[in-house]
PDB file of C-alpha atoms in Angstrom:
ATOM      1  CA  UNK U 242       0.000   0.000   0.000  1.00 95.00           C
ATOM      2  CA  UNK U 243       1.657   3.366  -0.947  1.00 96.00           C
ATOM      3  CA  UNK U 244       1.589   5.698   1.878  1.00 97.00           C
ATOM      4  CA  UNK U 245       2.783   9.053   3.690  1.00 98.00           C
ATOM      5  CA  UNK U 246       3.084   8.883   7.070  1.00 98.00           C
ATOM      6  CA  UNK U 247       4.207  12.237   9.513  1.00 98.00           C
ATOM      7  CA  UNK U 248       5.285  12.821  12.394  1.00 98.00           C
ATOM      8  CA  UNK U 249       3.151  13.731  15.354  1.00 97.00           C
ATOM      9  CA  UNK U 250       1.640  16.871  17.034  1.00 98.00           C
ATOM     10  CA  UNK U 251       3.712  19.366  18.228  1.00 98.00           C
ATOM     11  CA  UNK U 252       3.434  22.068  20.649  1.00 98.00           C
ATOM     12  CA  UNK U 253       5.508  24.962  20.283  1.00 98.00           C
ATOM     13  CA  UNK U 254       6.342  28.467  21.876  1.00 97.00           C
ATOM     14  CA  UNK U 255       7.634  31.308  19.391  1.00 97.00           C
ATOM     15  CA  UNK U 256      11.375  31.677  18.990  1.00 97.00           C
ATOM     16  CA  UNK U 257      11.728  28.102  18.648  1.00 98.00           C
ATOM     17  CA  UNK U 258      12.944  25.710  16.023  1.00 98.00           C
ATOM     18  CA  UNK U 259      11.067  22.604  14.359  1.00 98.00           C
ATOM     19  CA  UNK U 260      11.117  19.941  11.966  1.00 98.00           C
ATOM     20  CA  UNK U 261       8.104  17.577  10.976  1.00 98.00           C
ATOM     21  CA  UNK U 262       8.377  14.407   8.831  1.00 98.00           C
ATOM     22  CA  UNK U 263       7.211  12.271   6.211  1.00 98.00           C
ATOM     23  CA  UNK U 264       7.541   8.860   5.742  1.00 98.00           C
ATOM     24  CA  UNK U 265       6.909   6.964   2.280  1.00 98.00           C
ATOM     25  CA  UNK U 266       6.301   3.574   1.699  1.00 97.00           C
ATOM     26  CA  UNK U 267       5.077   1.321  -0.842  1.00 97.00           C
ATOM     27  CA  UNK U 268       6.675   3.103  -3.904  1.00 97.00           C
ATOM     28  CA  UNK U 269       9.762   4.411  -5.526  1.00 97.00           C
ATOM     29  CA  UNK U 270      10.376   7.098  -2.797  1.00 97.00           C
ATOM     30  CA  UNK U 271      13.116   8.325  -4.756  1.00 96.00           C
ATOM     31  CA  UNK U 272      10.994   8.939  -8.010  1.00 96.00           C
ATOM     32  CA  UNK U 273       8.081  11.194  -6.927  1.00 97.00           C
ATOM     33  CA  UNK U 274       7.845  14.999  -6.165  1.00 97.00           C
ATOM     34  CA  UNK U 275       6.673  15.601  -2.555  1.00 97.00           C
ATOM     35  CA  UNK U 276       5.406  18.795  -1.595  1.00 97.00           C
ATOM     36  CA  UNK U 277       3.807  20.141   1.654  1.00 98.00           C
ATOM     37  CA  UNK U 278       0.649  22.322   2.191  1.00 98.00           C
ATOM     38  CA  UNK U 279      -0.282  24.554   5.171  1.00 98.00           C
ATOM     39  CA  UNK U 280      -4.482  24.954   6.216  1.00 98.00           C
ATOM     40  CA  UNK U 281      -4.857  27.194   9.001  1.00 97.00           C
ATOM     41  CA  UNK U 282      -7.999  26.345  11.191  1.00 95.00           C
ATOM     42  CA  UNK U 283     -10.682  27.007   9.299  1.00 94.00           C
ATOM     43  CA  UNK U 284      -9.406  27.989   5.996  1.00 96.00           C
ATOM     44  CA  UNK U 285      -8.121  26.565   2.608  1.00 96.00           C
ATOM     45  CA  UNK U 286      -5.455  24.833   1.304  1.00 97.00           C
ATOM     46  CA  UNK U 287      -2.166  26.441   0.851  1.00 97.00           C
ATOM     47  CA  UNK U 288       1.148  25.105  -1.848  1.00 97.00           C
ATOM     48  CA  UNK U 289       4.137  25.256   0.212  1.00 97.00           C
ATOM     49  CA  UNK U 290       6.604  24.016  -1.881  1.00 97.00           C
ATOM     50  CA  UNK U 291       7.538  20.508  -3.289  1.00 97.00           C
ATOM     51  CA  UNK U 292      11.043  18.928  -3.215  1.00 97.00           C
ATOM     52  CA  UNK U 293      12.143  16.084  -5.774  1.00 96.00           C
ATOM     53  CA  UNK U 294      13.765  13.451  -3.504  1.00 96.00           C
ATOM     54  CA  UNK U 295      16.415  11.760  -6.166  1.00 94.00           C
ATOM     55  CA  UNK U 296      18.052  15.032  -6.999  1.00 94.00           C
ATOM     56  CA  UNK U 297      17.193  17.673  -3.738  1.00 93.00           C
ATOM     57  CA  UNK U 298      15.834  19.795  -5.886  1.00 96.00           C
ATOM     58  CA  UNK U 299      13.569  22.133  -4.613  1.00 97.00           C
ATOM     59  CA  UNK U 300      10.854  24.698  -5.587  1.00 95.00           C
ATOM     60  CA  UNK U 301       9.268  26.791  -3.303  1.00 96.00           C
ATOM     61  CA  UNK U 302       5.961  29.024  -3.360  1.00 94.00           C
ATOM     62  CA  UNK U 303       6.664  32.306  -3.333  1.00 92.00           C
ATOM     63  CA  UNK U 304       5.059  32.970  -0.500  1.00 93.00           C
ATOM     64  CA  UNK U 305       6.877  30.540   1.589  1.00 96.00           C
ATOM     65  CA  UNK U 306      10.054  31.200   0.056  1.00 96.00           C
ATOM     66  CA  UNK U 307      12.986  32.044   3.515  1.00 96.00           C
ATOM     67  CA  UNK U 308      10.050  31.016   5.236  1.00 97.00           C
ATOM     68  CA  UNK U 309      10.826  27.318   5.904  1.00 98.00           C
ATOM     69  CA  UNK U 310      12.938  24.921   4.434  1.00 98.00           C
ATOM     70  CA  UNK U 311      11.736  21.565   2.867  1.00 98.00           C
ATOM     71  CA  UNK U 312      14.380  19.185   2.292  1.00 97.00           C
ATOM     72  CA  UNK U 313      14.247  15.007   1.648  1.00 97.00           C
ATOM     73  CA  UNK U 314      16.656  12.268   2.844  1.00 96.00           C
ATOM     74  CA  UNK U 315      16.350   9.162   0.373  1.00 96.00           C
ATOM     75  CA  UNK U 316      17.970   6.740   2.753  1.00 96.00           C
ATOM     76  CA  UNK U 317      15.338   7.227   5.087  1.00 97.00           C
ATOM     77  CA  UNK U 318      12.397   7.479   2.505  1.00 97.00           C
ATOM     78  CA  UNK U 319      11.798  10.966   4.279  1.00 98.00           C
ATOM     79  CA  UNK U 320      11.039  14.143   3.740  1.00 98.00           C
ATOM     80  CA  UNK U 321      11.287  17.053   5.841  1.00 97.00           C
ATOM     81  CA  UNK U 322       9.708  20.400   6.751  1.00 98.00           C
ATOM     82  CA  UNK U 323      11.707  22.492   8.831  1.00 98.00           C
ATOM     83  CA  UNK U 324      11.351  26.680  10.481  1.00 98.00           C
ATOM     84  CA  UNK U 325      14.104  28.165  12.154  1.00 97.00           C
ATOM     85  CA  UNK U 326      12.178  30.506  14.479  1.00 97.00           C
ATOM     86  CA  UNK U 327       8.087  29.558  14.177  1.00 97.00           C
ATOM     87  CA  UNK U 328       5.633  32.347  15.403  1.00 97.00           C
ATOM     88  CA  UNK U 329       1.951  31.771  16.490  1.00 97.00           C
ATOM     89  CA  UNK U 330       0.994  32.661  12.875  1.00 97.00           C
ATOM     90  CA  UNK U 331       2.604  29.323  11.660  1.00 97.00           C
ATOM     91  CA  UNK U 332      -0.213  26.989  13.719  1.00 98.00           C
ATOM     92  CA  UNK U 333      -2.053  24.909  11.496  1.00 98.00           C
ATOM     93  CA  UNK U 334      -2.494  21.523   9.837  1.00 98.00           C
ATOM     94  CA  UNK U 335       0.515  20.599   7.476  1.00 98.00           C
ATOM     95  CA  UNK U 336       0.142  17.978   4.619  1.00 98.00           C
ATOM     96  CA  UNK U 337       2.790  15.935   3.112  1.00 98.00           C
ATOM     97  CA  UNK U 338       1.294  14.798  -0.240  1.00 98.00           C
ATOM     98  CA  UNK U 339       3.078  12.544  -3.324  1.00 98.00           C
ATOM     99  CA  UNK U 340       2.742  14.565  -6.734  1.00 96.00           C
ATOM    100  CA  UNK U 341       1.450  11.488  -8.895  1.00 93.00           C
ATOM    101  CA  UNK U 342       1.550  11.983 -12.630  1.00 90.00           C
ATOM    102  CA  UNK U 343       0.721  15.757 -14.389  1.00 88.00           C
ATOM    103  CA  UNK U 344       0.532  17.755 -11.151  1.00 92.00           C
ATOM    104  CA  UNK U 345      -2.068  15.459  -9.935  1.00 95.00           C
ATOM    105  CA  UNK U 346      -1.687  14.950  -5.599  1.00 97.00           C
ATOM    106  CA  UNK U 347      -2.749  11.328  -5.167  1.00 96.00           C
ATOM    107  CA  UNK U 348      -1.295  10.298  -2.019  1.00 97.00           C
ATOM    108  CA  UNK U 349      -1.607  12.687   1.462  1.00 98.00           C
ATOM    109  CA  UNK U 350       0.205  12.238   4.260  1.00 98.00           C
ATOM    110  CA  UNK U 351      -2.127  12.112   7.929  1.00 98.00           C
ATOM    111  CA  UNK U 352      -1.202  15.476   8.620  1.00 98.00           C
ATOM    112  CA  UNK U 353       0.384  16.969  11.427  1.00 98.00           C
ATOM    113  CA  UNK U 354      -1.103  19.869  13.607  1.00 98.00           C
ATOM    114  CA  UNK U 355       0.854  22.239  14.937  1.00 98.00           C
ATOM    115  CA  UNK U 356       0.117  24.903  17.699  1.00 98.00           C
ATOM    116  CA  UNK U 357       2.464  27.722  18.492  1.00 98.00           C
ATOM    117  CA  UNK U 358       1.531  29.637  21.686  1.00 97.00           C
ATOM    118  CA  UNK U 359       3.639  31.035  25.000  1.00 95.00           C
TER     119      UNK U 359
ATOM    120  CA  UNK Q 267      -6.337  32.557  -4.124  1.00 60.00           C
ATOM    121  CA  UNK Q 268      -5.567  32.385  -7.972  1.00 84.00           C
ATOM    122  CA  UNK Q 269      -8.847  29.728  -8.632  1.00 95.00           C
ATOM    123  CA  UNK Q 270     -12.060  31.460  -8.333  1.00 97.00           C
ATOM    124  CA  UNK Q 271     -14.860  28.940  -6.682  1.00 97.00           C
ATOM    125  CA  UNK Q 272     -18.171  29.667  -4.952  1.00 97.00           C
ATOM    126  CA  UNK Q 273     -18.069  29.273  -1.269  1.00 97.00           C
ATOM    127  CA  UNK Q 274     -20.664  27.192  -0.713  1.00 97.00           C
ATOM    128  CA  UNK Q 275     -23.256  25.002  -2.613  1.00 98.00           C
ATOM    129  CA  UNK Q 276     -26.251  23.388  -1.856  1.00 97.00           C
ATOM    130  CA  UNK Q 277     -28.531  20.956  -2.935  1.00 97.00           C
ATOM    131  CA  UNK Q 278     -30.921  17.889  -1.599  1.00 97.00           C
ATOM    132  CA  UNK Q 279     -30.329  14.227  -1.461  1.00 97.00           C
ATOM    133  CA  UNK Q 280     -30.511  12.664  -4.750  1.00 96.00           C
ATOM    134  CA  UNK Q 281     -30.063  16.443  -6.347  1.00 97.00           C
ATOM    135  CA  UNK Q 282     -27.307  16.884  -8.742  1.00 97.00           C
ATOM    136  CA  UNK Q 283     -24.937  19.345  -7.295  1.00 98.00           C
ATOM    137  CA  UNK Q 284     -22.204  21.601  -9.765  1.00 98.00           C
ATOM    138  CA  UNK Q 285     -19.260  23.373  -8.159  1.00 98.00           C
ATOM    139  CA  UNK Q 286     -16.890  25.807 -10.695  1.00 98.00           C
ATOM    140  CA  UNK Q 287     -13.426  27.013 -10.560  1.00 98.00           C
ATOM    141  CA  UNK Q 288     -12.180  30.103 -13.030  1.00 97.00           C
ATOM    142  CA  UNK Q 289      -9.236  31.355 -14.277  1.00 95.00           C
ATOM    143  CA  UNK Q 290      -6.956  32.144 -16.424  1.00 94.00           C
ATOM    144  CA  UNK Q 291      -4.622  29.197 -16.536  1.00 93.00           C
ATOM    145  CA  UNK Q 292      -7.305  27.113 -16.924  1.00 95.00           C
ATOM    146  CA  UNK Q 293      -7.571  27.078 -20.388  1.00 94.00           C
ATOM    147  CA  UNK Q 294      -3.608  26.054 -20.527  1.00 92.00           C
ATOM    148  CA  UNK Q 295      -3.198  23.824 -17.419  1.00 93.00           C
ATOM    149  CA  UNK Q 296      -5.185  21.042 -16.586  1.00 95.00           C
ATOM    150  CA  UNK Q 297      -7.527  20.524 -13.197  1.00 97.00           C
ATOM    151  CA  UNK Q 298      -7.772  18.528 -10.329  1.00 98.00           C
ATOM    152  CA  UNK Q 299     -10.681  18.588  -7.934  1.00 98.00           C
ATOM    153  CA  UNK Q 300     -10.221  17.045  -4.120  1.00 98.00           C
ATOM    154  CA  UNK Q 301     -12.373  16.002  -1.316  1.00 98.00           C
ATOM    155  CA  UNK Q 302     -12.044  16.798   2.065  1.00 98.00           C
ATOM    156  CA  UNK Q 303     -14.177  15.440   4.984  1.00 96.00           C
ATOM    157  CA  UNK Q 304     -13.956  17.258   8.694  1.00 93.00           C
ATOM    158  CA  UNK Q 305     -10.740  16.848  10.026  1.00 93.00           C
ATOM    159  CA  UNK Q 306      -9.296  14.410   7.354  1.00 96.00           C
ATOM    160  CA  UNK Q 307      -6.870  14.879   4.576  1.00 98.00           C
ATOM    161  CA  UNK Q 308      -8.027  15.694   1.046  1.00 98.00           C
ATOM    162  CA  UNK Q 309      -8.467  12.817  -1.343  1.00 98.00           C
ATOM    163  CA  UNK Q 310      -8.032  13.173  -5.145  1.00 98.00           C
ATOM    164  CA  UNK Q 311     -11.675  12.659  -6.976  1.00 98.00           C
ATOM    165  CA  UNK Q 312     -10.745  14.531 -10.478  1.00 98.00           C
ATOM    166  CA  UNK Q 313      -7.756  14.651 -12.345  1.00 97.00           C
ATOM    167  CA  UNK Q 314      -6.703  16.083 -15.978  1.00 97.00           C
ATOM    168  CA  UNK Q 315      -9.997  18.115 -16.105  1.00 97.00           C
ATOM    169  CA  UNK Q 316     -12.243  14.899 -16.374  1.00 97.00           C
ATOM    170  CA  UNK Q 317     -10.418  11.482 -14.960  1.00 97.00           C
ATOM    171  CA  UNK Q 318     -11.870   9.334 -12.288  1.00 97.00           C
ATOM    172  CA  UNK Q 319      -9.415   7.512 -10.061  1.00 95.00           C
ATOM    173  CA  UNK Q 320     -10.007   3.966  -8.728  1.00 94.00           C
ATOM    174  CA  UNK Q 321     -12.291   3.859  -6.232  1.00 94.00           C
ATOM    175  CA  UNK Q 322     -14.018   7.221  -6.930  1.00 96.00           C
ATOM    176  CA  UNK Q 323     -17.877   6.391  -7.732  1.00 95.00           C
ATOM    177  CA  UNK Q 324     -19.510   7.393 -11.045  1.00 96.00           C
ATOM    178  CA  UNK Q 325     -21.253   9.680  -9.976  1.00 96.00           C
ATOM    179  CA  UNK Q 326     -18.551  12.157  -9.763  1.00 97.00           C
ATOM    180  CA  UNK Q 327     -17.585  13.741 -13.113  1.00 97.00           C
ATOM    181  CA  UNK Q 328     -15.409  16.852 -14.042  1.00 97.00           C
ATOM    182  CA  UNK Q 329     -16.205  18.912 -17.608  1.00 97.00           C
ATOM    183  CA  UNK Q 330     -13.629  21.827 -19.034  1.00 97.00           C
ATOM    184  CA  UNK Q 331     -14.905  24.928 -21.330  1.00 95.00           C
ATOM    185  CA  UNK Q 332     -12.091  27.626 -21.377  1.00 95.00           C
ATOM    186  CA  UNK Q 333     -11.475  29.263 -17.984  1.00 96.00           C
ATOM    187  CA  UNK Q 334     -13.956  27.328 -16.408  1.00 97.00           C
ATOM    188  CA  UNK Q 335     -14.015  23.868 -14.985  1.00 98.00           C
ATOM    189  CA  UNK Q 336     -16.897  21.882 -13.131  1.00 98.00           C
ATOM    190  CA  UNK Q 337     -17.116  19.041 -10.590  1.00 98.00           C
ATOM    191  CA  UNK Q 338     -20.740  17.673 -11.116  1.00 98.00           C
ATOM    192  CA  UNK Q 339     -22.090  14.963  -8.330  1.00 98.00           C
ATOM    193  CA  UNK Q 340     -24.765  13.252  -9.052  1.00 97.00           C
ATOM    194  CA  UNK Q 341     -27.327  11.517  -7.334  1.00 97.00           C
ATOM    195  CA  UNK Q 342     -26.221  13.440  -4.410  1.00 97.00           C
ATOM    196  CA  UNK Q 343     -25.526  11.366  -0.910  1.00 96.00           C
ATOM    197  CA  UNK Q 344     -25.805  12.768   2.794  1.00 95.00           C
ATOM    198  CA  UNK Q 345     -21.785  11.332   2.702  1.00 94.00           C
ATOM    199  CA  UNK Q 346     -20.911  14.311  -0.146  1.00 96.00           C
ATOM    200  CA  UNK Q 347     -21.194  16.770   2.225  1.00 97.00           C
ATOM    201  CA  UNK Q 348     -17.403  18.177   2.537  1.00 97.00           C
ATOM    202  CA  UNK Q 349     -15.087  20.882   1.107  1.00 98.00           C
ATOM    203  CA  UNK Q 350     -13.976  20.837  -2.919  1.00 98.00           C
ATOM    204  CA  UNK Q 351     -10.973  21.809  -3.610  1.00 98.00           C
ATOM    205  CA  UNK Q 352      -9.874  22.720  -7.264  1.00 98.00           C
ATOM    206  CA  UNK Q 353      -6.535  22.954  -8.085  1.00 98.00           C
ATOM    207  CA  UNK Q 354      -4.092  23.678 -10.805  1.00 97.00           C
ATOM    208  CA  UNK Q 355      -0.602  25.168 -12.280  1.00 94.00           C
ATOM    209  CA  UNK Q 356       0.343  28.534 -11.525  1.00 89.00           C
ATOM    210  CA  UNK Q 357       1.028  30.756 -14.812  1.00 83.00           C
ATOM    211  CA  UNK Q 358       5.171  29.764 -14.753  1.00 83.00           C
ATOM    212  CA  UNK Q 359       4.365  25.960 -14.492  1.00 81.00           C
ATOM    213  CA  UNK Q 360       6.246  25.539 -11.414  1.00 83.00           C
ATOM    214  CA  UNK Q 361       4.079  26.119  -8.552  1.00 91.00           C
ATOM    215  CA  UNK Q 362       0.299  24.166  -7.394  1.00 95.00           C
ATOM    216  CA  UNK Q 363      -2.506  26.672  -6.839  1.00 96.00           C
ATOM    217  CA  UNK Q 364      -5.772  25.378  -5.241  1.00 97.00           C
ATOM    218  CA  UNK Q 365      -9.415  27.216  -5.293  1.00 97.00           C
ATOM    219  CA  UNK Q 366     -10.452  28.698  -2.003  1.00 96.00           C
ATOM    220  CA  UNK Q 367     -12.932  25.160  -1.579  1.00 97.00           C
ATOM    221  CA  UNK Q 368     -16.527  24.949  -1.995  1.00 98.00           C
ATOM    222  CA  UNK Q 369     -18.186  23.795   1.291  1.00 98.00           C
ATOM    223  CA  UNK Q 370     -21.523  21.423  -0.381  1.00 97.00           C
ATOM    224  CA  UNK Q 371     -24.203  21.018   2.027  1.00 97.00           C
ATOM    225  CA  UNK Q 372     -26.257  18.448   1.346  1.00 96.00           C
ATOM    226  CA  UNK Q 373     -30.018  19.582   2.318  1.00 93.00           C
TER     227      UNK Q 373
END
């Protein structure tokens, strides 16, 4: 069964650093585009950006762009999304999701919440 | 967001219900449509303007005329009622845009 599974909740106060995961299985990990989208509470999807796993490459959104930084490690099937400082403005549900053929998404990731507060 | 859709939709059981998404790119990019149910992660029920993936019934179906595309459910269930989400290409190639989502309400 192909799948994307990520890493759990996580509670955060602002200033500090985080990373969230996601794990594929069941397919070439190596071979598909990954990207990540960000829904605040309440509100719509948003394109973060989308790394390519065999080569690193990397294209971000413009509007996430030196916002975060989305990375993939092919020896762990893994990819990564990662904020240096987060502020409260950065709580939300994040997506992991497999860019299938065309620019279709056919495989999400679980998603994992996260909650930045002091 | 860069795809125009109508906030919200509504129709009875066993209705047919019709949810657009405009612009631009449209008429150069193909669209996908998505379901998503309260607190879930989207699924994939369109691609390519008009495809059905496994598992998706018949009743949904997607059309294309220039700017505008159209996720059409028929024979409406109490189950349909979620968020649709178009999405696309952005002008450059490079980057997904979705719709703001289309919240169906099933009467």
């Amino acid at each position: 069964e192909v799948q994307l599974v990520q890493s759990g909740a996580e509670l955060k106060k602002p200033g500090e650093s985080l990373k969230i995961y996601c794990k594929g299985s069941g397919y070439s990990f190596s071979n598909y585009w990954l990207g990540w989208v960000r829904q605040r509470p309440g509100k719509g999807l948003e394109w973060m950006g989308i790394v390519h796993p065999g080569d690193s490459d990397v294209i971000y959104s413009p509007s996430f762009r030196g916002q975060v930084t989305i990375a993939a490690d092919t020896s762990l099937n893994t990819a990564y999304l990662q904020w240096t400082t987060v502020r409260a403005s950065d709580s939300a549900m994040y997506f992991c999701v497999r860019r299938g053929d065309g620019y279709r998404l056919d495989v999400w990731g679980q998603g994992t919440l996260i909650t930045v507060s002091s | 967001y860069e795809l125009t859709q109508p906030p919200s939709v509504s129709v009875s059981p066993g209705q047919t219900a019709r949810i657009t998404c405009s612009a631009h790119v449209l008429a150069q990019q193909y669209a996908y449509w998505y379901r998503q149910m309260p607190g879930q992660a989207p699924v994939l029920v369109i691609y390519q303007d008009r495809e059905r993936p496994s598992g998706v019934p018949e009743r949904f179906s997607g059309a294309s005329s220039g700017t505008t595309v159209t996720l059409t459910i028929s024979g409406v269930r109490a189950e349909d009622e979620a968020v649709y989400y178009c999405q696309s290409v952005d002008s450059t190639g490079t980057s997904v845009v979705f719709g703001g989502g289309t919240h169906l309400t099933v009467l």
